[in-house]
XYZ file of N, CA, C and O in Angstrom:
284
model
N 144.016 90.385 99.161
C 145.230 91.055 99.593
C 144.849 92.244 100.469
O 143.937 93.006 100.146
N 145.443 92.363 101.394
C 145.191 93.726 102.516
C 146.038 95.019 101.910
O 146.963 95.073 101.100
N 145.398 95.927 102.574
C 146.027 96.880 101.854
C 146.917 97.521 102.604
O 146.870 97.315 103.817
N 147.885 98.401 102.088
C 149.324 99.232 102.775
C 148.842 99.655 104.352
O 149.399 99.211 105.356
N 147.869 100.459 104.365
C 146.947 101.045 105.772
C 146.848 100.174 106.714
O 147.281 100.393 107.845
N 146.097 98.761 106.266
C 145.630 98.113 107.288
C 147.502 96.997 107.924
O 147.951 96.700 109.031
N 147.835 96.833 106.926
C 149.354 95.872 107.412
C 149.819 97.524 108.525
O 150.227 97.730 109.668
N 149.533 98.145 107.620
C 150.709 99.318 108.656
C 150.507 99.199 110.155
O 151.314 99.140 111.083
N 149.240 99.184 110.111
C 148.331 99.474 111.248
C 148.454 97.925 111.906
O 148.021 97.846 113.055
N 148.819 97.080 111.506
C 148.833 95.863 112.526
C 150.245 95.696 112.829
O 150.679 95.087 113.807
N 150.854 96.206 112.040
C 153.078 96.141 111.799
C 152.449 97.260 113.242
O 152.396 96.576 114.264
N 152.117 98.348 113.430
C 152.230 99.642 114.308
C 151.805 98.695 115.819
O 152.614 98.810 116.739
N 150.793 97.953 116.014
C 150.090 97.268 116.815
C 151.330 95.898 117.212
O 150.968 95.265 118.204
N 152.123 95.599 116.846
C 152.842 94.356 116.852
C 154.054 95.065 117.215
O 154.548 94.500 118.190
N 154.811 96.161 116.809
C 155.885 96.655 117.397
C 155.641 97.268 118.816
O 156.486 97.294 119.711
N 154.192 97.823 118.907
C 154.264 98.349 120.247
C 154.182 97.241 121.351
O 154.578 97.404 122.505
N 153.706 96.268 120.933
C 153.532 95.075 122.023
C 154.813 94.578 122.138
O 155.220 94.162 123.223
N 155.654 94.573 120.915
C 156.992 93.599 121.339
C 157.686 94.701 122.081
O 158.266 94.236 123.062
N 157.888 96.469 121.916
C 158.779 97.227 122.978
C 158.458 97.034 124.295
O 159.235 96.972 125.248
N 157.057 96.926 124.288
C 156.292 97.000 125.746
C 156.441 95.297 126.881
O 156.439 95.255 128.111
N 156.550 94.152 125.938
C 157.096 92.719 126.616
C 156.096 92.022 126.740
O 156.105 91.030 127.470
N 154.732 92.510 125.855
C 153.836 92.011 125.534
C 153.968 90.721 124.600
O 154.426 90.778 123.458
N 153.480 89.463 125.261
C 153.668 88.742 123.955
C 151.926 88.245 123.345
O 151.822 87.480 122.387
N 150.592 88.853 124.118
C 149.536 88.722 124.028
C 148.778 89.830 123.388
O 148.436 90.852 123.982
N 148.524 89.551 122.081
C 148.097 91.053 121.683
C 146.636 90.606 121.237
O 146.281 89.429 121.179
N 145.690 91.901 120.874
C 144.110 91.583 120.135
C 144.405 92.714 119.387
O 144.844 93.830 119.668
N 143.919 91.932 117.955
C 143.840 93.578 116.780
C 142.623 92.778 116.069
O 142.733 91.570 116.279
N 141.764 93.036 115.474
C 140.947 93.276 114.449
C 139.917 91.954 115.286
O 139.559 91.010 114.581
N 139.613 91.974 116.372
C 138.798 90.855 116.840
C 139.206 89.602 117.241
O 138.463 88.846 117.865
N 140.677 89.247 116.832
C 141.160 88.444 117.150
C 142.412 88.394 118.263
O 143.130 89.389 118.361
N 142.639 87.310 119.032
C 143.533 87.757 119.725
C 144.646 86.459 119.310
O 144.283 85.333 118.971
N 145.842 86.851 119.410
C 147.217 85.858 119.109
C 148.428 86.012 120.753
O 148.811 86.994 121.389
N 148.624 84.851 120.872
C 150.028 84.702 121.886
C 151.233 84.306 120.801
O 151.386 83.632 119.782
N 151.985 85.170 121.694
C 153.251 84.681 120.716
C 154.460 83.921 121.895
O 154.764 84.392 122.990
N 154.883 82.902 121.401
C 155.926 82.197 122.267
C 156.665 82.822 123.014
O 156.637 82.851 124.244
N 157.660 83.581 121.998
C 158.840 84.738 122.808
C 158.849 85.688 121.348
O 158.144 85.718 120.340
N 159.983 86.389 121.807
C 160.076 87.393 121.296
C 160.869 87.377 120.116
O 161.093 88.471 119.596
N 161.500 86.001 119.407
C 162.110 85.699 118.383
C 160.546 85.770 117.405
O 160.261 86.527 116.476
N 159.713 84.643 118.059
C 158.670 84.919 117.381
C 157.645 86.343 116.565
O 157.289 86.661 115.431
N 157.522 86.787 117.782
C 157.324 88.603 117.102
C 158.257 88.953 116.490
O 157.870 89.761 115.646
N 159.540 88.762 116.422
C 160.305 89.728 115.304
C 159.997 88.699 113.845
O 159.927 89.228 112.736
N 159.898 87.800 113.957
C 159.616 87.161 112.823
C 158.491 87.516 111.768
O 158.453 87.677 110.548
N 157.563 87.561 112.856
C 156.119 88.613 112.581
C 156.072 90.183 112.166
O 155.338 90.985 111.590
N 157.125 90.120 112.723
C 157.218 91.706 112.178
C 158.277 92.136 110.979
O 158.365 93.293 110.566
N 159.085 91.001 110.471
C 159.964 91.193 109.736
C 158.805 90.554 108.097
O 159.008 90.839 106.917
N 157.753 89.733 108.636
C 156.656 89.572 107.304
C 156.150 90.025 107.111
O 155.641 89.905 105.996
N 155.603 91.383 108.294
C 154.760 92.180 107.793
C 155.505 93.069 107.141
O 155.090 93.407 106.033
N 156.501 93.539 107.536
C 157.637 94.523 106.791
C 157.765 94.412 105.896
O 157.501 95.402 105.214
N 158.292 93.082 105.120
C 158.339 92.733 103.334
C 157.519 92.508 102.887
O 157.707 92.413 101.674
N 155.817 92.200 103.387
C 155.253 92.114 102.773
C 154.498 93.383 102.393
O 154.059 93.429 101.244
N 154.211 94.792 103.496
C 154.261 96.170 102.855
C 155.257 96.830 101.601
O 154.913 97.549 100.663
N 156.951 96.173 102.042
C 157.839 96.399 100.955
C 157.068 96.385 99.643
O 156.688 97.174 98.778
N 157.026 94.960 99.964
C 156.591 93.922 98.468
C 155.297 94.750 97.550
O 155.074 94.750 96.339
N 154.639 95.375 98.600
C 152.966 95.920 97.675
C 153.327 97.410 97.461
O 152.823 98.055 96.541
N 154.381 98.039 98.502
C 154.985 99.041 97.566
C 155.492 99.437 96.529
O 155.338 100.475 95.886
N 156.458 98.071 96.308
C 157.215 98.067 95.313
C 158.793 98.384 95.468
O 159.590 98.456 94.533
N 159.034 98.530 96.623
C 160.232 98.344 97.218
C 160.787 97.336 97.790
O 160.031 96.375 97.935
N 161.911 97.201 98.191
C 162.763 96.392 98.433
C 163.093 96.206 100.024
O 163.118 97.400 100.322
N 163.264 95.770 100.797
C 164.211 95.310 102.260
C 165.196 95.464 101.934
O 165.496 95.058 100.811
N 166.278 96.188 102.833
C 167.874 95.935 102.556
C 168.223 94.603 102.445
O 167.329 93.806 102.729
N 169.546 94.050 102.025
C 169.589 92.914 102.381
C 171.432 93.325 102.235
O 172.101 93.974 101.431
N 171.738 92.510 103.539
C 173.040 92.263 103.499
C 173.881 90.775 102.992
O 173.285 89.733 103.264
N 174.883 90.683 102.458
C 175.700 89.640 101.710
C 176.613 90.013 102.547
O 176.964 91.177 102.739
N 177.158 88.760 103.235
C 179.024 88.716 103.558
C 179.659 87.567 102.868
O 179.050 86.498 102.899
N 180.405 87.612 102.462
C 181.488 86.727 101.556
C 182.785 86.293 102.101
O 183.481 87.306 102.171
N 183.367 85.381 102.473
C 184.667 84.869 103.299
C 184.659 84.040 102.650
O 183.759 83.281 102.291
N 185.973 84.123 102.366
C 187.200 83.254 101.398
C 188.639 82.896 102.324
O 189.228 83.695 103.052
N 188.963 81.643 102.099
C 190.116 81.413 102.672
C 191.034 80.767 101.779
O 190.481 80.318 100.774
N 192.436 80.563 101.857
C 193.276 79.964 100.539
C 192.992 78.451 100.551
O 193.095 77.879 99.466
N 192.650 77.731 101.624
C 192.058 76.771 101.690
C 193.435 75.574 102.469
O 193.567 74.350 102.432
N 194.188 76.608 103.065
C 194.916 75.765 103.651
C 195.259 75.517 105.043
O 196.019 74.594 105.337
């Protein structure tokens, strides 16, 4: 398991490439292309819960509920 520091530090490395329109990044020796930019947020929404997750915190999460009388 990686630790809080090093995810931070690649979550920090992955947001600056997706503001910047980078979809070609190198961190730790390796280098990754990413398709588009649905892809990086995807990437960045796992690294996010998965820091959550070893914190011990939570992601917001939103619920919407719609009901109709059914007629």
């Amino acid at each position: 398991m990686a630790d809080v520091a090093a995810l931070q530090a690649q979550l920090d490395v992955l947001k600056r490439a997706y503001r910047s329109g980078t979809r070609s990044l190198e961190y730790d020796g390796r280098s990754i292309t990413y398709a588009n930019g649905e892809e990086m947020r995807a990437a960045i929404a796992s690294l996010q819960s998965e820091i959550a997750q070893i914190m011990g915190t939570t992601t917001p999460t939103v619920g919407v509920v719609r009901s109709t009388k059914g007629y």
